[in-house]
Short mmCIF file of C-alpha atoms in Angstrom, two decimals:
data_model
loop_
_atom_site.label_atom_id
_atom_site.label_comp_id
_atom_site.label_asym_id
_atom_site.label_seq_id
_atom_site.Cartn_x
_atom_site.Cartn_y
_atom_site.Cartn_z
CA UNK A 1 0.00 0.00 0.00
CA UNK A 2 1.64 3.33 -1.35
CA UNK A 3 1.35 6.41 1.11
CA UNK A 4 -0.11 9.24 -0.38
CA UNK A 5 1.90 12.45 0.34
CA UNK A 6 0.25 15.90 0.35
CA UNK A 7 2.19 18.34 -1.33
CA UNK A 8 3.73 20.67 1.75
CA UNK A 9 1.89 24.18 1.72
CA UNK A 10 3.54 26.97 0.15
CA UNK A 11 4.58 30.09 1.99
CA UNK A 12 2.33 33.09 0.47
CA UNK A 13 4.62 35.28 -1.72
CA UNK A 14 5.14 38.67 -0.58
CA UNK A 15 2.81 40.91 -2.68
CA UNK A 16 4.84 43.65 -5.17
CA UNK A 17 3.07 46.69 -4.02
CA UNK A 18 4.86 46.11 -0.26
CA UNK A 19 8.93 46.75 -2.08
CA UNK A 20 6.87 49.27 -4.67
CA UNK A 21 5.45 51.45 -1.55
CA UNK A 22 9.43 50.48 0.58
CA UNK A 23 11.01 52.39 -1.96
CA UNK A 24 8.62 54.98 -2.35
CA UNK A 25 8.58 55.39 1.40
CA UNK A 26 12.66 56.19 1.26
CA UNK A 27 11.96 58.38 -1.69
CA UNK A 28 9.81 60.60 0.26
CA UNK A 29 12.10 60.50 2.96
CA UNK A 30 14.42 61.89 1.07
CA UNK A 31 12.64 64.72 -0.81
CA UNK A 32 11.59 65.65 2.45
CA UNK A 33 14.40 66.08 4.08
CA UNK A 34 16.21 67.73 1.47
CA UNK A 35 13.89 70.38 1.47
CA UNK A 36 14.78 70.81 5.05
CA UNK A 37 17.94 72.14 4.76
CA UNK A 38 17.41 75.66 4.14
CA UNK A 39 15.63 76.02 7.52
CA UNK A 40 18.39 75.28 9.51
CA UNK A 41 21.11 77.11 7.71
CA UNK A 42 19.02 80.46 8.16
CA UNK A 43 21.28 81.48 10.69
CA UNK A 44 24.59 80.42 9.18
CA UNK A 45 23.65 82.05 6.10
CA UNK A 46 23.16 85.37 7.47
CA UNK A 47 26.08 85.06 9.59
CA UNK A 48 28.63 84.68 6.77
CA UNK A 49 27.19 86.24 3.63
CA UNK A 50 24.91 89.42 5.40
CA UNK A 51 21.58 88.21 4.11
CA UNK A 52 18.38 89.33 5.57
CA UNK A 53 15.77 86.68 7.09
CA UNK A 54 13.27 88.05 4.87
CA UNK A 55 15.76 87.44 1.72
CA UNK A 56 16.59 83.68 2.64
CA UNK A 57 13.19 82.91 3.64
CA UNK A 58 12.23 84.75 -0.16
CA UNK A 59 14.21 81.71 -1.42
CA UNK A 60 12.93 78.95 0.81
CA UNK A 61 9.27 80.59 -0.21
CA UNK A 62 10.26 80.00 -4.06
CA UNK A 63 11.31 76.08 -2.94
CA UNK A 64 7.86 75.40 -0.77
CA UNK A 65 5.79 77.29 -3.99
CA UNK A 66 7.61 75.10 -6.54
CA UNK A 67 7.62 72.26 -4.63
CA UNK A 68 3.79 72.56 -4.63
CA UNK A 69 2.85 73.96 -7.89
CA UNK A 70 4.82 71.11 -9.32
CA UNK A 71 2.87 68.50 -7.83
CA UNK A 72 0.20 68.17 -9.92
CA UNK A 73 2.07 68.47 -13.38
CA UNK A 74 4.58 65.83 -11.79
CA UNK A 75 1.41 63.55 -11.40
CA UNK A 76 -0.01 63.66 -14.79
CA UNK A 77 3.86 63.44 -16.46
CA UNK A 78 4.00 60.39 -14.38
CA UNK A 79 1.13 59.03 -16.11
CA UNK A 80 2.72 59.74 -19.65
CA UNK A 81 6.28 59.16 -18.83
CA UNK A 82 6.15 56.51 -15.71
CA UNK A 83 7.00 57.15 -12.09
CA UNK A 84 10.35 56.08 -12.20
CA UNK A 85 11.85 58.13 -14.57
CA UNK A 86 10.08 61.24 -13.35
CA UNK A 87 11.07 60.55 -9.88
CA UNK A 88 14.57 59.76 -10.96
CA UNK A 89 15.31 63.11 -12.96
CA UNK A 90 13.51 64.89 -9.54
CA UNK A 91 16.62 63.42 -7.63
CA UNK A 92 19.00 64.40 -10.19
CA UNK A 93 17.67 68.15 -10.10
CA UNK A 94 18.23 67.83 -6.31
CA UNK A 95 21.58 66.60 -6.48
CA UNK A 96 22.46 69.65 -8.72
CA UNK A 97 20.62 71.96 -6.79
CA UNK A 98 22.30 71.16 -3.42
CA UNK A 99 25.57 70.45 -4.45
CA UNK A 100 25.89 73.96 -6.71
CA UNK A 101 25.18 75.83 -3.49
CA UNK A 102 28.64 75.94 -2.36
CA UNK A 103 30.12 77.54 -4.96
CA UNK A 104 27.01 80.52 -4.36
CA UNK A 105 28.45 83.94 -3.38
CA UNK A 106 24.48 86.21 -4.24
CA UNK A 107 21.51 85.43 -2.73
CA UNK A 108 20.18 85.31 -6.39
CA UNK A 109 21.97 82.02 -6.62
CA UNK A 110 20.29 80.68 -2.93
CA UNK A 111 17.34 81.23 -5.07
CA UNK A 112 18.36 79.50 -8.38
CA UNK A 113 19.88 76.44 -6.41
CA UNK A 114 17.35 75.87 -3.08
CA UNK A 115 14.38 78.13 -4.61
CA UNK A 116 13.95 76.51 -8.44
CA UNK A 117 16.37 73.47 -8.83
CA UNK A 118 15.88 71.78 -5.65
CA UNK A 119 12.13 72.87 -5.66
CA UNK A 120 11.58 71.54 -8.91
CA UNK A 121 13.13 67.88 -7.64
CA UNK A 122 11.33 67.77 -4.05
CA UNK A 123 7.89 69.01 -6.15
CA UNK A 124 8.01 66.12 -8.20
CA UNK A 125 8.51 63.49 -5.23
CA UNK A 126 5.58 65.84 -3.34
CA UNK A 127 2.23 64.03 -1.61
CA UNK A 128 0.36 63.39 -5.06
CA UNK A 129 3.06 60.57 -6.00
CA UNK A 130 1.48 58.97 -2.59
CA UNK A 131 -1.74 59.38 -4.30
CA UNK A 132 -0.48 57.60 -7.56
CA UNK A 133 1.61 54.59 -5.82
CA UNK A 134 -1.40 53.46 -3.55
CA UNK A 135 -3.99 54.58 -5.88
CA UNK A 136 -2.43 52.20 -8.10
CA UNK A 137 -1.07 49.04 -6.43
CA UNK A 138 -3.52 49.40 -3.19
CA UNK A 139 -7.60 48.24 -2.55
CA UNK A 140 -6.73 46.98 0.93
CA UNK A 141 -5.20 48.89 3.81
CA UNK A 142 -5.25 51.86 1.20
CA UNK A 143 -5.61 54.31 3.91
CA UNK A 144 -3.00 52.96 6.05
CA UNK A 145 -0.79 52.96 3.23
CA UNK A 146 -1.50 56.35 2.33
CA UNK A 147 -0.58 57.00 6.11
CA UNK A 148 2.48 55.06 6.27
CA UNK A 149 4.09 57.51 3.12
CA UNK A 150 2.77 60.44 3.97
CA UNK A 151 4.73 60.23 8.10
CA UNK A 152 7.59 59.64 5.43
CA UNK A 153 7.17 63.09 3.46
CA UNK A 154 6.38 65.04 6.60
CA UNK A 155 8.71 63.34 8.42
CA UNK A 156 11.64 62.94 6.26
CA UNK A 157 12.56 67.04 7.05
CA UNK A 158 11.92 66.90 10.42
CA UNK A 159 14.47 63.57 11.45
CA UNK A 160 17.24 65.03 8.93
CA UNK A 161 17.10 68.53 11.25
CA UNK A 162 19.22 67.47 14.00
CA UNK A 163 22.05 66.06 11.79
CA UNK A 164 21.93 68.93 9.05
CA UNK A 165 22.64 71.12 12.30
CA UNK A 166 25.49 69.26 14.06
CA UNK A 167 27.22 68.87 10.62
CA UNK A 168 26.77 72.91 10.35
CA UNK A 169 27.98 73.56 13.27
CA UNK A 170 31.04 71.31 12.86
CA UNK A 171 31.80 72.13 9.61
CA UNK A 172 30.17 75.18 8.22
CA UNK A 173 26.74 75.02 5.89
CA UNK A 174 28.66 73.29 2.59
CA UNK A 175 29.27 70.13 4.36
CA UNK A 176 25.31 68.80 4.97
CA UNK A 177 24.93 70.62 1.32
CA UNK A 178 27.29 68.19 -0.21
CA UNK A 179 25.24 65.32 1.70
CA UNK A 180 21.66 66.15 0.44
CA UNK A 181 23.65 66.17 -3.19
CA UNK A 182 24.94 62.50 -2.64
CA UNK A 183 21.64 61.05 -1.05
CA UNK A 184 19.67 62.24 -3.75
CA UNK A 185 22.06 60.05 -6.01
CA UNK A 186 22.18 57.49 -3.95
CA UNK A 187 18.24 57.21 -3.63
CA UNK A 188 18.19 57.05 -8.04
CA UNK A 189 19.62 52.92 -8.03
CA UNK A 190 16.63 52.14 -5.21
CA UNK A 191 13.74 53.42 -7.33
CA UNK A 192 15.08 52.24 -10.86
CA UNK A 193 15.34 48.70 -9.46
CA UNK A 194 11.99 48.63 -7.27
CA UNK A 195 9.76 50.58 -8.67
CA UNK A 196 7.10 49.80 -11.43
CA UNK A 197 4.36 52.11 -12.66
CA UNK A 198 1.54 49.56 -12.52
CA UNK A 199 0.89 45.84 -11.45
CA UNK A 200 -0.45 44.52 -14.52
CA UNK A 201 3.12 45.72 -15.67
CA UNK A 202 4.38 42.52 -13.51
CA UNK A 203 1.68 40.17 -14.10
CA UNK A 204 -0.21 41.06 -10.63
CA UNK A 205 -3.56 42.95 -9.91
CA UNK A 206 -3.50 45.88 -7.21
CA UNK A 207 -2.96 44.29 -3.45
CA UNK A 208 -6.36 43.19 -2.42
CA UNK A 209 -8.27 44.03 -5.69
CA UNK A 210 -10.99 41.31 -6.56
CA UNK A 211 -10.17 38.94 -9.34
CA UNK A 212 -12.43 40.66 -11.64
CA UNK A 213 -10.85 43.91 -10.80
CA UNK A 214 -9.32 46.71 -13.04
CA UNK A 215 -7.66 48.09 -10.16
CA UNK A 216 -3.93 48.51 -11.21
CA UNK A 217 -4.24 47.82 -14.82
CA UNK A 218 -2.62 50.10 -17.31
CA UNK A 219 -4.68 52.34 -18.62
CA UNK A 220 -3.54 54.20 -22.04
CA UNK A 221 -1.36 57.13 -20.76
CA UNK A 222 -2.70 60.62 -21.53
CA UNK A 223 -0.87 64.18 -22.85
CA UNK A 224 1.05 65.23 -18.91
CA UNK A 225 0.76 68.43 -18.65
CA UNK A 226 -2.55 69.50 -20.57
CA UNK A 227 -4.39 66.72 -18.53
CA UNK A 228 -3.58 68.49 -15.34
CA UNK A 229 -4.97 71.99 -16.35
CA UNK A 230 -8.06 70.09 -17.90
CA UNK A 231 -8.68 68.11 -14.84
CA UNK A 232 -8.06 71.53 -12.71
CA UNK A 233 -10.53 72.95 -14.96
CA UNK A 234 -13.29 70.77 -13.75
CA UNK A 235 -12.78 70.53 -10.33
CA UNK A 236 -12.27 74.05 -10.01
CA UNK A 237 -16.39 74.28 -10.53
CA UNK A 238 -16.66 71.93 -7.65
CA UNK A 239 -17.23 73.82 -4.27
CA UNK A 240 -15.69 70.76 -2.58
CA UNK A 241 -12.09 71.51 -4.48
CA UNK A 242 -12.31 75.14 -2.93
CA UNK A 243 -12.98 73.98 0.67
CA UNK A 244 -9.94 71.30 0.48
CA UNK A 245 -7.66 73.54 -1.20
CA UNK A 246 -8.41 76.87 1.18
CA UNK A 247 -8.21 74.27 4.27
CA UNK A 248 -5.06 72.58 3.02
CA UNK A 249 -3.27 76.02 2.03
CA UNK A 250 -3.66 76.59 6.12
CA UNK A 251 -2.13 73.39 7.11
CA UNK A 252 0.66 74.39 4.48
CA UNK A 253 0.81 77.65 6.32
CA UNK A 254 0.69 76.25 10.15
CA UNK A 255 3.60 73.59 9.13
CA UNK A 256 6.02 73.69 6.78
CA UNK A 257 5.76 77.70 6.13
CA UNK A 258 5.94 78.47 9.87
CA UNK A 259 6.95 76.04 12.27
CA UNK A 260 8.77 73.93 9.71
CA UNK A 261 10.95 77.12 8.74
CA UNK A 262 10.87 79.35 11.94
CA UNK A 263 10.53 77.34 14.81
CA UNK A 264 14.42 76.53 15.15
CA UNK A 265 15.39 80.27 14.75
CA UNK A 266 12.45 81.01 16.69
CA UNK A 267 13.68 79.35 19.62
CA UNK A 268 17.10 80.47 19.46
CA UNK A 269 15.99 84.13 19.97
CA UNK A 270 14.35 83.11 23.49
CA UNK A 271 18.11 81.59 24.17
CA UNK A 272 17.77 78.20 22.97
CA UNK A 273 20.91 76.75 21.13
CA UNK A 274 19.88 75.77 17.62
CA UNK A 275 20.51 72.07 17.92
CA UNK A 276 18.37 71.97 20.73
CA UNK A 277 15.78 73.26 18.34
CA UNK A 278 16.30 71.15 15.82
CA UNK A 279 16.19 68.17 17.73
CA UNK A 280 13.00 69.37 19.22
CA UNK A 281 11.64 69.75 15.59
CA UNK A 282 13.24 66.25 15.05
CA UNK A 283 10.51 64.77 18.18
CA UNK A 284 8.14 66.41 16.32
CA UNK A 285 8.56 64.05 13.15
CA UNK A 286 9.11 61.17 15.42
CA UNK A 287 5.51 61.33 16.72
CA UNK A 288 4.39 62.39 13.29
CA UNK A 289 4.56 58.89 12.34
CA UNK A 290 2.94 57.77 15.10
CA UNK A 291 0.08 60.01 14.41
CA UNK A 292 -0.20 60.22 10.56
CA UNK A 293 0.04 56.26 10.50
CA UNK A 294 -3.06 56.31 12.47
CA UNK A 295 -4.75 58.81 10.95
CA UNK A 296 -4.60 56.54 7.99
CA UNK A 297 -6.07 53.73 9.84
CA UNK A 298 -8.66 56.00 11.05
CA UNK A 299 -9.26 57.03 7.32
CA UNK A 300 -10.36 53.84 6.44
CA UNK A 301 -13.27 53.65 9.42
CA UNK A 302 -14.03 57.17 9.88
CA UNK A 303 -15.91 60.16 8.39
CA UNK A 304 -12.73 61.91 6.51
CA UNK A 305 -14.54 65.56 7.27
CA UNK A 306 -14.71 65.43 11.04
CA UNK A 307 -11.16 64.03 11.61
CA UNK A 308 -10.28 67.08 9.49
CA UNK A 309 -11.91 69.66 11.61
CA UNK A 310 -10.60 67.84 14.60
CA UNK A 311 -7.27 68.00 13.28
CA UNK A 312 -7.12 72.00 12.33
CA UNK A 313 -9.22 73.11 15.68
CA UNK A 314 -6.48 71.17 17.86
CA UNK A 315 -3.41 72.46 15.85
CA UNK A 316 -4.54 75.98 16.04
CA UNK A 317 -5.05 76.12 19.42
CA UNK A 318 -1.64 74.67 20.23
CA UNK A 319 -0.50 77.70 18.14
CA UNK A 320 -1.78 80.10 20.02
CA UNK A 321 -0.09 78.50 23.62
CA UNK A 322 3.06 78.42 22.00
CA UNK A 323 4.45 81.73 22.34
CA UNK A 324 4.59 81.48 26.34
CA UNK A 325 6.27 77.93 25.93
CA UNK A 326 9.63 78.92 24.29
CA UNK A 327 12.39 79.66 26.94
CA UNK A 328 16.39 78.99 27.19
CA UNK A 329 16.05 75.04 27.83
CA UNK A 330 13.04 72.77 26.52
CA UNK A 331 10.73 72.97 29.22
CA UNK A 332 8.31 70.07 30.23
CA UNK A 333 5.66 72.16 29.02
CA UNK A 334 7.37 72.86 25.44
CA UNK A 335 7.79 68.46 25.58
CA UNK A 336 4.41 68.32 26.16
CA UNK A 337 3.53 70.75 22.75
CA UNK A 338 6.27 69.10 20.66
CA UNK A 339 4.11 65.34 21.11
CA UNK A 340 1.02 67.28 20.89
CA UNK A 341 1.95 69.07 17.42
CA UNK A 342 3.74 65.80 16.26
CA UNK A 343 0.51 63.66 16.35
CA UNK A 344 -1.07 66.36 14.66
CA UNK A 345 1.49 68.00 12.23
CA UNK A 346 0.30 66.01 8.99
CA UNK A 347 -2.21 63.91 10.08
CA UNK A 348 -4.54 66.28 7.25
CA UNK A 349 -3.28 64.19 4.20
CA UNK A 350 -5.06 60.59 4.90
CA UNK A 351 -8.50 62.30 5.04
CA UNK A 352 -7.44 64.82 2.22
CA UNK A 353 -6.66 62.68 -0.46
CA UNK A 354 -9.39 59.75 0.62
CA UNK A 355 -11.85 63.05 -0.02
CA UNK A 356 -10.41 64.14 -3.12
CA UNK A 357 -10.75 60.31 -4.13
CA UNK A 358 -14.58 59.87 -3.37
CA UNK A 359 -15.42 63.36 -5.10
CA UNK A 360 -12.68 63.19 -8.20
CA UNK A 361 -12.36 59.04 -8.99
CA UNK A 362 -9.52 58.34 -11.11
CA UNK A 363 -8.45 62.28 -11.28
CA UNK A 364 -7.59 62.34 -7.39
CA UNK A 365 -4.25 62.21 -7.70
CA UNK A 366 -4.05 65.34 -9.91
CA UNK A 367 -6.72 67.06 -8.16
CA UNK A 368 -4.95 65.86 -4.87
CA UNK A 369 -1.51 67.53 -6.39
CA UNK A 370 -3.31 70.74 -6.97
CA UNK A 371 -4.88 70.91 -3.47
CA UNK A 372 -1.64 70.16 -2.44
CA UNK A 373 -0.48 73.26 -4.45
CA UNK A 374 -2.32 75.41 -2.19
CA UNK A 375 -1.10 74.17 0.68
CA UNK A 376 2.63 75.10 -0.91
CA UNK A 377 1.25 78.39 -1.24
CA UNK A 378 0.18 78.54 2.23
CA UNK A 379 3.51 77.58 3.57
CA UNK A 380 5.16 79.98 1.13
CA UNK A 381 3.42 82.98 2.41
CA UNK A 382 3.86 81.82 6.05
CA UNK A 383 7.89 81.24 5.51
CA UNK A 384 7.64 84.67 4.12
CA UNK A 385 5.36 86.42 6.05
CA UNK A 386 7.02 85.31 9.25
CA UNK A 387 10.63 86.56 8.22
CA UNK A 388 9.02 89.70 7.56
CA UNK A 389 7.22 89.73 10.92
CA UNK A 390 10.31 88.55 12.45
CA UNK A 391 12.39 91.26 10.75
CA UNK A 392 9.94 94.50 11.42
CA UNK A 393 9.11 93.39 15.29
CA UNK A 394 12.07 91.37 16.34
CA UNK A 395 9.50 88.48 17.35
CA UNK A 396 7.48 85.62 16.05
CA UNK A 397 4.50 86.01 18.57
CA UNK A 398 2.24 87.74 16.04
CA UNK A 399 2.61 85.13 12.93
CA UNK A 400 1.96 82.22 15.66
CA UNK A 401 -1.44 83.70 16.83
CA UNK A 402 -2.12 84.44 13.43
CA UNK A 403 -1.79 81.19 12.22
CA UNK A 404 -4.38 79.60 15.21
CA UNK A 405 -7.08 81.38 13.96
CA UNK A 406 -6.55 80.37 10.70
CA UNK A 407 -6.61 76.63 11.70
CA UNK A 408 -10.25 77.71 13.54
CA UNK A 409 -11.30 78.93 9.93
CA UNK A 410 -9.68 75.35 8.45
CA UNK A 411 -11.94 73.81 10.28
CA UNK A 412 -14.99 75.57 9.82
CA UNK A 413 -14.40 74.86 5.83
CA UNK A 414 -13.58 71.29 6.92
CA UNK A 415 -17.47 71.31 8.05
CA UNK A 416 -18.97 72.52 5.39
CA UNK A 417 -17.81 69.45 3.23
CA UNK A 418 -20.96 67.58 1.44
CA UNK A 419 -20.61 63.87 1.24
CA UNK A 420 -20.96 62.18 -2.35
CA UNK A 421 -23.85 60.09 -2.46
CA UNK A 422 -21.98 58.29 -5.06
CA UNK A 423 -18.20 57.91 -5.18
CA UNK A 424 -17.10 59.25 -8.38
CA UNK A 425 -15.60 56.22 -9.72
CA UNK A 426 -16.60 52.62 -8.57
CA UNK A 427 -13.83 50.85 -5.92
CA UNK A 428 -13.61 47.61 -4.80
CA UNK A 429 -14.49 46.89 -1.50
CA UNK A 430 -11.44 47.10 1.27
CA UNK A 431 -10.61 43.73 2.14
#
């Protein structure tokens, strides 16, 4: 009598989309913390070459504008040209940018290297290419996904801080220069190997798409650029696109414009030494993941519009107790408002772009890049505004209070959100 042997079971093959959204998540690491250099060499600038606050926060302003107002071209080229060769060229621009800065001796060329080269790289790597890489290769855990890369952008900056500002200190500003321009190139091999624009383009359907599914199947790629002014031109007659955009241009404002750009020279006029700062700003990221990463989760089980007005009414009024908080040392109570504004700091995205998906369908990531826009052009006023009130006053207090109430009218517009009664495009249940 022959034993029949069942064949052993097979171990379950780790889905593409998980190395896809790895090197993505790196990616946006990196684009975001390139972008934070500027920030911390404020002081070193204006120390050696003369310049005003107001005329290196001018060319930080022209990096956060760019760095928005590129994001929704860079997600319709990525439709015509694929992500990885868009995202590659972004890191190449960076590398230029950052590494042409030492050989600067005019603030004109600050501008031309941090303001336009290495805002035209970080705008291509911005939030809509999270929009595109689980829009694409994610049904399940879509939110958490969506989570998981945006703590990367918004995080990216805020980790990189502490050693951008020892290396500064040690060395002088070219040294962590010179390091943005060899991570960028270093980050090109990692998303030319990983990377693929779709999963049909492997043989695979999006993670946790039904069999029957179109999710993640090529679709014929349309003209890049003229798709994203058409698709702006629609949603522009959509009161919903107004609401997200004028709310997101606040968080834009209340984050990377102010706190993202001032907070470390903030603190250093109250007496604090600027690595202290920066490694305050660096907790801050550190319980940004925490809290985007569940604001993601939360996504997928929660109304998107009242997690947003929960978000702005808690940020602004940690604005407005922030001004008593700074002092020489970091205080138990400044601790207590670095965790607080961690959880919080870009916990706006999940909800955003799940929003801009049930009212846009297969345009969200576009639509998402221009809503993101706005928020560039909040934070590009605020990094301006702020060196200006900075410069005329000789304090930040004003632009803090400022931006609370402006998180109190976020919210409000946040509210007055409409639900679709029907999504705009049909999507698989999450599984």
């Amino acid at each position: 009598m022959t034993d029949v042997l069942e064949p052993a079971p097979t171990r379950p093959r780790l889905h593409r989309a998980w190395p896809v959204a790895g090197a993505a998540f790196v990616a946006l690491l990196g684009a975001a913390a390139f972008r934070s250099v500027p920030s911390v060499l404020l002081d070193p600038l204006h120390d050696e070459f003369g310049w005003s606050h107001a005329t290196i926060g001018a060319a930080v302003s022209i990096n956060m504008l760019l760095y928005g107002l590129m994001a929704p071209f860079a997600a319709a080229m990525m439709d015509r040209f694929g992500i990885r060769r868009v995202v590659s060229i972004a890191l190449l621009f960076v590398a230029a940018g950052s590494g042409l800065t030492v050989f600067m001796t005019e603030a004109w060329q600050l501008v031309l290297c941090w303001g336009l080269l290495v805002g035209l790289g970080v705008g291509s790597i911005a939030m809509p290419f999270v929009a595109t890489i689980t829009g694409r290769w994610f049904v399940a855990r879509r939110g958490l996904v969506t989570g998981v890369l945006t703590a990367a952008g918004a995080t990216g900056q805020l980790i990189f801080l502490p050693l951008v500002a020892a290396l500064a200190s040690a060395h002088g500003w070219r040294v962590p220069a010179l390091v943005v321009a060899a991570t960028a190139l270093a980050v090109v091999p990692l998303v030319v190997f990983f990377i693929r624009d779709y999963p049909s383009d492997v043989g695979l359907r999006a993670y946790g798409a039904a069999p029957d599914s179109m999710e993640g199947v090529r679709v014929a790629p349309a003209p890049g650029a003229f798709r994203a002014l058409r698709v702006l031109r629609t949603a522009v007659a959509t009161p919903t696109f107004w609401l997200l955009a004028g709310g997101f241009a606040i968080c834009g404002a209340s984050t990377n414009g102010l706190v993202g750009t001032h907070f470390v020279t903030a603190a250093h006029d109250h007496g604090m030494p600027a690595t202290t700062a920066a490694s305050l700003l660096a907790v801050v990221g550190i319980f940004d993941v925490a809290g985007t990463i569940f604001s993601g989760w939360l996504t997928d089980r929660v109304d998107a519009r009242l997690l947003l007005v929960a978000y702005y009414t808690l940020r602004g009024l940690s604005l407005m107790v922030l001004p008593a908080l700074f002092a020489p040392n970091a205080e138990p109570s400044m601790l207590v408002f670095i965790v607080f504004y961690g959880l919080d700091w870009i916990a706006t995205v999940p909800p955003t772009v799940a929003l801009c998906r049930e009212w846009f369908g297969t345009d969200a990531p576009i639509v998402f890049g221009w809503v993101f826009a706005s928020h560039q052009i909040g934070a590009a006023l605020a990094a301006a505004g702020a060196g200006v009130i900075r410069d005329l006053q000789g304090s930040y207090d004003l632009a803090w209070y400022v931006a609370g109430g402006l998180c109190a009218i976020a919210a409000l517009m946040s509210a007055a959100i409409r639900r679709r009664s029907e999504p705009a495009s049909a999507q698989p249940s999450m599984v």
